[in-house]
Short mmCIF file of C-alpha atoms in Angstrom, two decimals:
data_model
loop_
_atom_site.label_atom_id
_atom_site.label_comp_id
_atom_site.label_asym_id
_atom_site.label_seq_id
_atom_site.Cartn_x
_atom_site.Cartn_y
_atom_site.Cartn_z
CA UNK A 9 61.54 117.13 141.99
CA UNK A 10 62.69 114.47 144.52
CA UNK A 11 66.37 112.98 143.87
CA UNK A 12 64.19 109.63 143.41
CA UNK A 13 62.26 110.43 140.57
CA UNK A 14 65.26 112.32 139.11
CA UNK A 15 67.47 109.04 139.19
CA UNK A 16 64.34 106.92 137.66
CA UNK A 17 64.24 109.48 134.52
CA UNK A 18 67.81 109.54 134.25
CA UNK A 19 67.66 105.77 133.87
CA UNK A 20 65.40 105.63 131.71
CA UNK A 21 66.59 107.88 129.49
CA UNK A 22 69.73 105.95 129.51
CA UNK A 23 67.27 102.83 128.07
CA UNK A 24 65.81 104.59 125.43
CA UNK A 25 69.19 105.94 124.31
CA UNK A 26 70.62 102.91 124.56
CA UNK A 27 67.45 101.85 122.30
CA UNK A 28 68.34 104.03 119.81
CA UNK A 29 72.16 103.41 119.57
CA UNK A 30 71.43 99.46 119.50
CA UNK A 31 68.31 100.22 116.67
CA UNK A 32 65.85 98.30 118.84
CA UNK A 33 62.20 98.63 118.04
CA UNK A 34 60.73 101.06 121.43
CA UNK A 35 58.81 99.00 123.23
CA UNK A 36 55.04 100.09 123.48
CA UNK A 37 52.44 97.35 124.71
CA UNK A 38 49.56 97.64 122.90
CA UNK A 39 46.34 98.02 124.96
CA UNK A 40 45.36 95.32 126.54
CA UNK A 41 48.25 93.23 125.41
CA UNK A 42 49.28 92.91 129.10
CA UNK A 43 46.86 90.01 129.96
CA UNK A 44 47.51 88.01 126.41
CA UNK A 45 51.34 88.66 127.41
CA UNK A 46 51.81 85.08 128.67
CA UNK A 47 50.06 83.67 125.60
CA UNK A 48 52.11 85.31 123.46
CA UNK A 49 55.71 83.63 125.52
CA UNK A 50 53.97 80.15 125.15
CA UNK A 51 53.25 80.49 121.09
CA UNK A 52 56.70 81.92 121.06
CA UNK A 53 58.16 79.19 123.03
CA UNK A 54 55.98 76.50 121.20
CA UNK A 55 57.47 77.52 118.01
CA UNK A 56 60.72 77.67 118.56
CA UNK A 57 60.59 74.45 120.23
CA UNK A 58 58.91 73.02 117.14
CA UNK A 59 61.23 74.99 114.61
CA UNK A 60 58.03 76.80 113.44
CA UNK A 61 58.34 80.42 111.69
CA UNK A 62 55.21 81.74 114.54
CA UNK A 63 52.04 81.55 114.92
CA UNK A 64 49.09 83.96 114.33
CA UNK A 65 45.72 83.95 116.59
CA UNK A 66 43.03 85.99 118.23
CA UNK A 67 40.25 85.93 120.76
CA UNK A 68 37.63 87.45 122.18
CA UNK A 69 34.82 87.47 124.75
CA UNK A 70 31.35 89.44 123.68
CA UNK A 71 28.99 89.75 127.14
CA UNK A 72 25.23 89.34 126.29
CA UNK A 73 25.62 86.91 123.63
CA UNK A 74 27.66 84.66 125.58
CA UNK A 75 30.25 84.23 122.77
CA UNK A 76 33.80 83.27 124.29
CA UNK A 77 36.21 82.36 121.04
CA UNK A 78 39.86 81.81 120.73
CA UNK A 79 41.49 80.66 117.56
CA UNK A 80 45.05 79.70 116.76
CA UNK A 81 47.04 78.86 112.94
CA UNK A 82 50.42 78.24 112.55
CA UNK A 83 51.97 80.80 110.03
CA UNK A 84 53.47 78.71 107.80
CA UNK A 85 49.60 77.17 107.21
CA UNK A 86 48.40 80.61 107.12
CA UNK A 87 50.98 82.19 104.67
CA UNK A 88 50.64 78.52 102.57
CA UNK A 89 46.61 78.56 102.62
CA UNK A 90 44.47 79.45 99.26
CA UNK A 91 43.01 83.32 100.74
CA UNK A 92 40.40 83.15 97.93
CA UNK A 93 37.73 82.51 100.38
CA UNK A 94 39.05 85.75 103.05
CA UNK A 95 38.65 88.13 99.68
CA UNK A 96 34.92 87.67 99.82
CA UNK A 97 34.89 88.19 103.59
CA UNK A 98 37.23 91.02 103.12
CA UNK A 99 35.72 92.84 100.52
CA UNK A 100 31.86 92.47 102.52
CA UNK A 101 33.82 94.63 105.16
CA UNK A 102 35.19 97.24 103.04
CA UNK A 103 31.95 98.58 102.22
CA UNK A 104 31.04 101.60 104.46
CA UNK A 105 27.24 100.94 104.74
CA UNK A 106 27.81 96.89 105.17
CA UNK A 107 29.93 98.35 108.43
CA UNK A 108 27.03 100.37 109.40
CA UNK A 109 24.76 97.31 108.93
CA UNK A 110 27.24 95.18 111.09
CA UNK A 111 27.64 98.03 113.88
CA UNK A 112 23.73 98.06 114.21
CA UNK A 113 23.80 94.44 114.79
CA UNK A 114 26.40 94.18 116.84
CA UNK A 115 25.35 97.08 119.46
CA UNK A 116 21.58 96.15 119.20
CA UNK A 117 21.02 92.07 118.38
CA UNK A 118 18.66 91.06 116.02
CA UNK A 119 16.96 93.66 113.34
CA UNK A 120 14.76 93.66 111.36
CA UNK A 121 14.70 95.48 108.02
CA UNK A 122 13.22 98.55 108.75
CA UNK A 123 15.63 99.14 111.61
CA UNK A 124 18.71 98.36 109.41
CA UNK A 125 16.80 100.30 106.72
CA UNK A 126 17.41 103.19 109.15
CA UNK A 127 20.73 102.33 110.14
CA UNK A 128 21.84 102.26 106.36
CA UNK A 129 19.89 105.33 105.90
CA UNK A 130 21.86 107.27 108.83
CA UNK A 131 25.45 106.12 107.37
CA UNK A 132 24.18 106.87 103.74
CA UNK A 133 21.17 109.63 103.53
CA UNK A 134 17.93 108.27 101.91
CA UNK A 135 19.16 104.82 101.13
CA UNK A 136 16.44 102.62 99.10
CA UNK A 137 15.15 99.22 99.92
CA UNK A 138 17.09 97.73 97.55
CA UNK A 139 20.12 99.00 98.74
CA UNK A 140 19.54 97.98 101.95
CA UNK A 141 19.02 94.05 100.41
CA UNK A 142 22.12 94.27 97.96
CA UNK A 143 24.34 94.81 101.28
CA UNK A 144 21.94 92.06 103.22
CA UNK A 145 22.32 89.85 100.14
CA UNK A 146 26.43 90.38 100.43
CA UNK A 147 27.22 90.29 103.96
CA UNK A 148 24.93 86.91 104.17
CA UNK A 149 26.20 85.60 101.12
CA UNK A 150 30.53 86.07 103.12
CA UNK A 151 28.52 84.05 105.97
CA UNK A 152 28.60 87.34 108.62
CA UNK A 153 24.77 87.17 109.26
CA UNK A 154 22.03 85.20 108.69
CA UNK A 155 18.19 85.81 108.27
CA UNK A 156 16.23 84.41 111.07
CA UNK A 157 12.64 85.22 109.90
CA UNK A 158 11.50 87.04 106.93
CA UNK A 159 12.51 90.34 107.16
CA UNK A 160 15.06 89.92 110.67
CA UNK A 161 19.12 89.64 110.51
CA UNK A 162 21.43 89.02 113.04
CA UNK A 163 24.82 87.84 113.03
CA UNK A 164 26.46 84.66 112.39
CA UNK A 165 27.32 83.38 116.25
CA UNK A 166 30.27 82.01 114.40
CA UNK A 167 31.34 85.38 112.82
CA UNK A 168 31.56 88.12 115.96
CA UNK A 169 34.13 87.98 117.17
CA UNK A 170 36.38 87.32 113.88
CA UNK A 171 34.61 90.09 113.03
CA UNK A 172 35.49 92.25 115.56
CA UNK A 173 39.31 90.77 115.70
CA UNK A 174 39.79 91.92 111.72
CA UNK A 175 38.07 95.47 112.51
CA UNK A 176 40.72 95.98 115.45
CA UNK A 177 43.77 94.91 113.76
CA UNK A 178 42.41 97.20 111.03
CA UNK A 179 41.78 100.29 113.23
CA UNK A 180 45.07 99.39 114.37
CA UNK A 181 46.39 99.53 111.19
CA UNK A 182 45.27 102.52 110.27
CA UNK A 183 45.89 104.92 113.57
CA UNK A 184 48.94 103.63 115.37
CA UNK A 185 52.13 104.75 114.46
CA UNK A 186 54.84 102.08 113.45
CA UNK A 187 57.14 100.78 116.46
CA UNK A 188 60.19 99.44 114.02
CA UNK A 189 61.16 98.90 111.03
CA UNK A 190 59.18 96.17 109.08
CA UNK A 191 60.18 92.20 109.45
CA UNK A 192 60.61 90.01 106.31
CA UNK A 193 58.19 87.08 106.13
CA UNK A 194 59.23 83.60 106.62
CA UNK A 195 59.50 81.77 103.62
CA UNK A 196 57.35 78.70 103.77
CA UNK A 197 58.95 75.28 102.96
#
């Protein structure tokens, strides 16, 4: 090992213990977070400028459909809002074979029944028919798809890429390992 790369693990080795002495959270960027870096310093900035407890937003670009989206809510609106309406949306996704139904869309377009019959039937064994229309009936009824024609789904242009934003934050959620101990929630005035 070259003296060169012997002083650069020395030094940073000297960071991480001073990390640790100090209590600091490590720093790990998550993937991708290095291009959404310089949003993340302007909401920062914006807030403190405006005496605001953050900001929460996400966005997203899906090729083929076209679909470019990029949302932003002040936390304090957020943490003050009525989240009746996300339990519906919420609870649509926490169904296994309504995930399977999405994840068909989503990779292929538009379906029609007998395809997502056969989706559903591959994340479930020998689903029924009327399975297949209770989780239709559910996932159009949060607003995630919408029926073309009889007999064809696809999703709601509106819904992808939330969609896909709340099933990332979830995986991320469930698989990476904390960075810190957790941070108290503003209180709202």
């Amino acid at each position: 090992m070259n003296g060169n790369r012997l002083d650069e693990l020395e030094r940073r080795i000297a960071r991480l213990e001073s990390r640790a002495e100090s209590g600091a959270a490590p720093e790990r960027p998550a993937r991708g977070a290095n291009q959404l870096t310089g949003v993340l310093h302007a909401w920062r900035r914006d807030a403190e400028e405006q005496s605001l407890p953050g900001t929460v937003g996400y966005a997203g670009y899906v090729a083929g459909r076209e679909l470019l989206w990029a949302r932003q809510m002040p936390l304090a609106e957020l943490l003050s809002a009525d989240w009746g309406p996300a339990a519906g949306i919420l609870e649509s996704l926490g169904s296994l074979p309504r995930l399977a139904l999405l994840r068909a869309l989503l990779r292929e377009g538009c379906r029609t029944n007998v395809d997502l019959q056969e989706a559903l039937g591959a994340n479930q064994g020998d689903a029924t028919s009327g399975q297949l229309y209770h989780h239709l009936r559910e996932l159009q009824g949060a607003g995630l798809i919408t029926q073309r024609r009889r007999g064809e789904y696809d999703l709601a242009p509106q819904a992808v890429i939330p969609i896909l934003t709340i099933l990332a934050a979830a995986m991320n959620v469930a698989t990476d390992p904390p960075v810190g101990p957790p941070i108290a929630a503003p209180q709202s005035n």
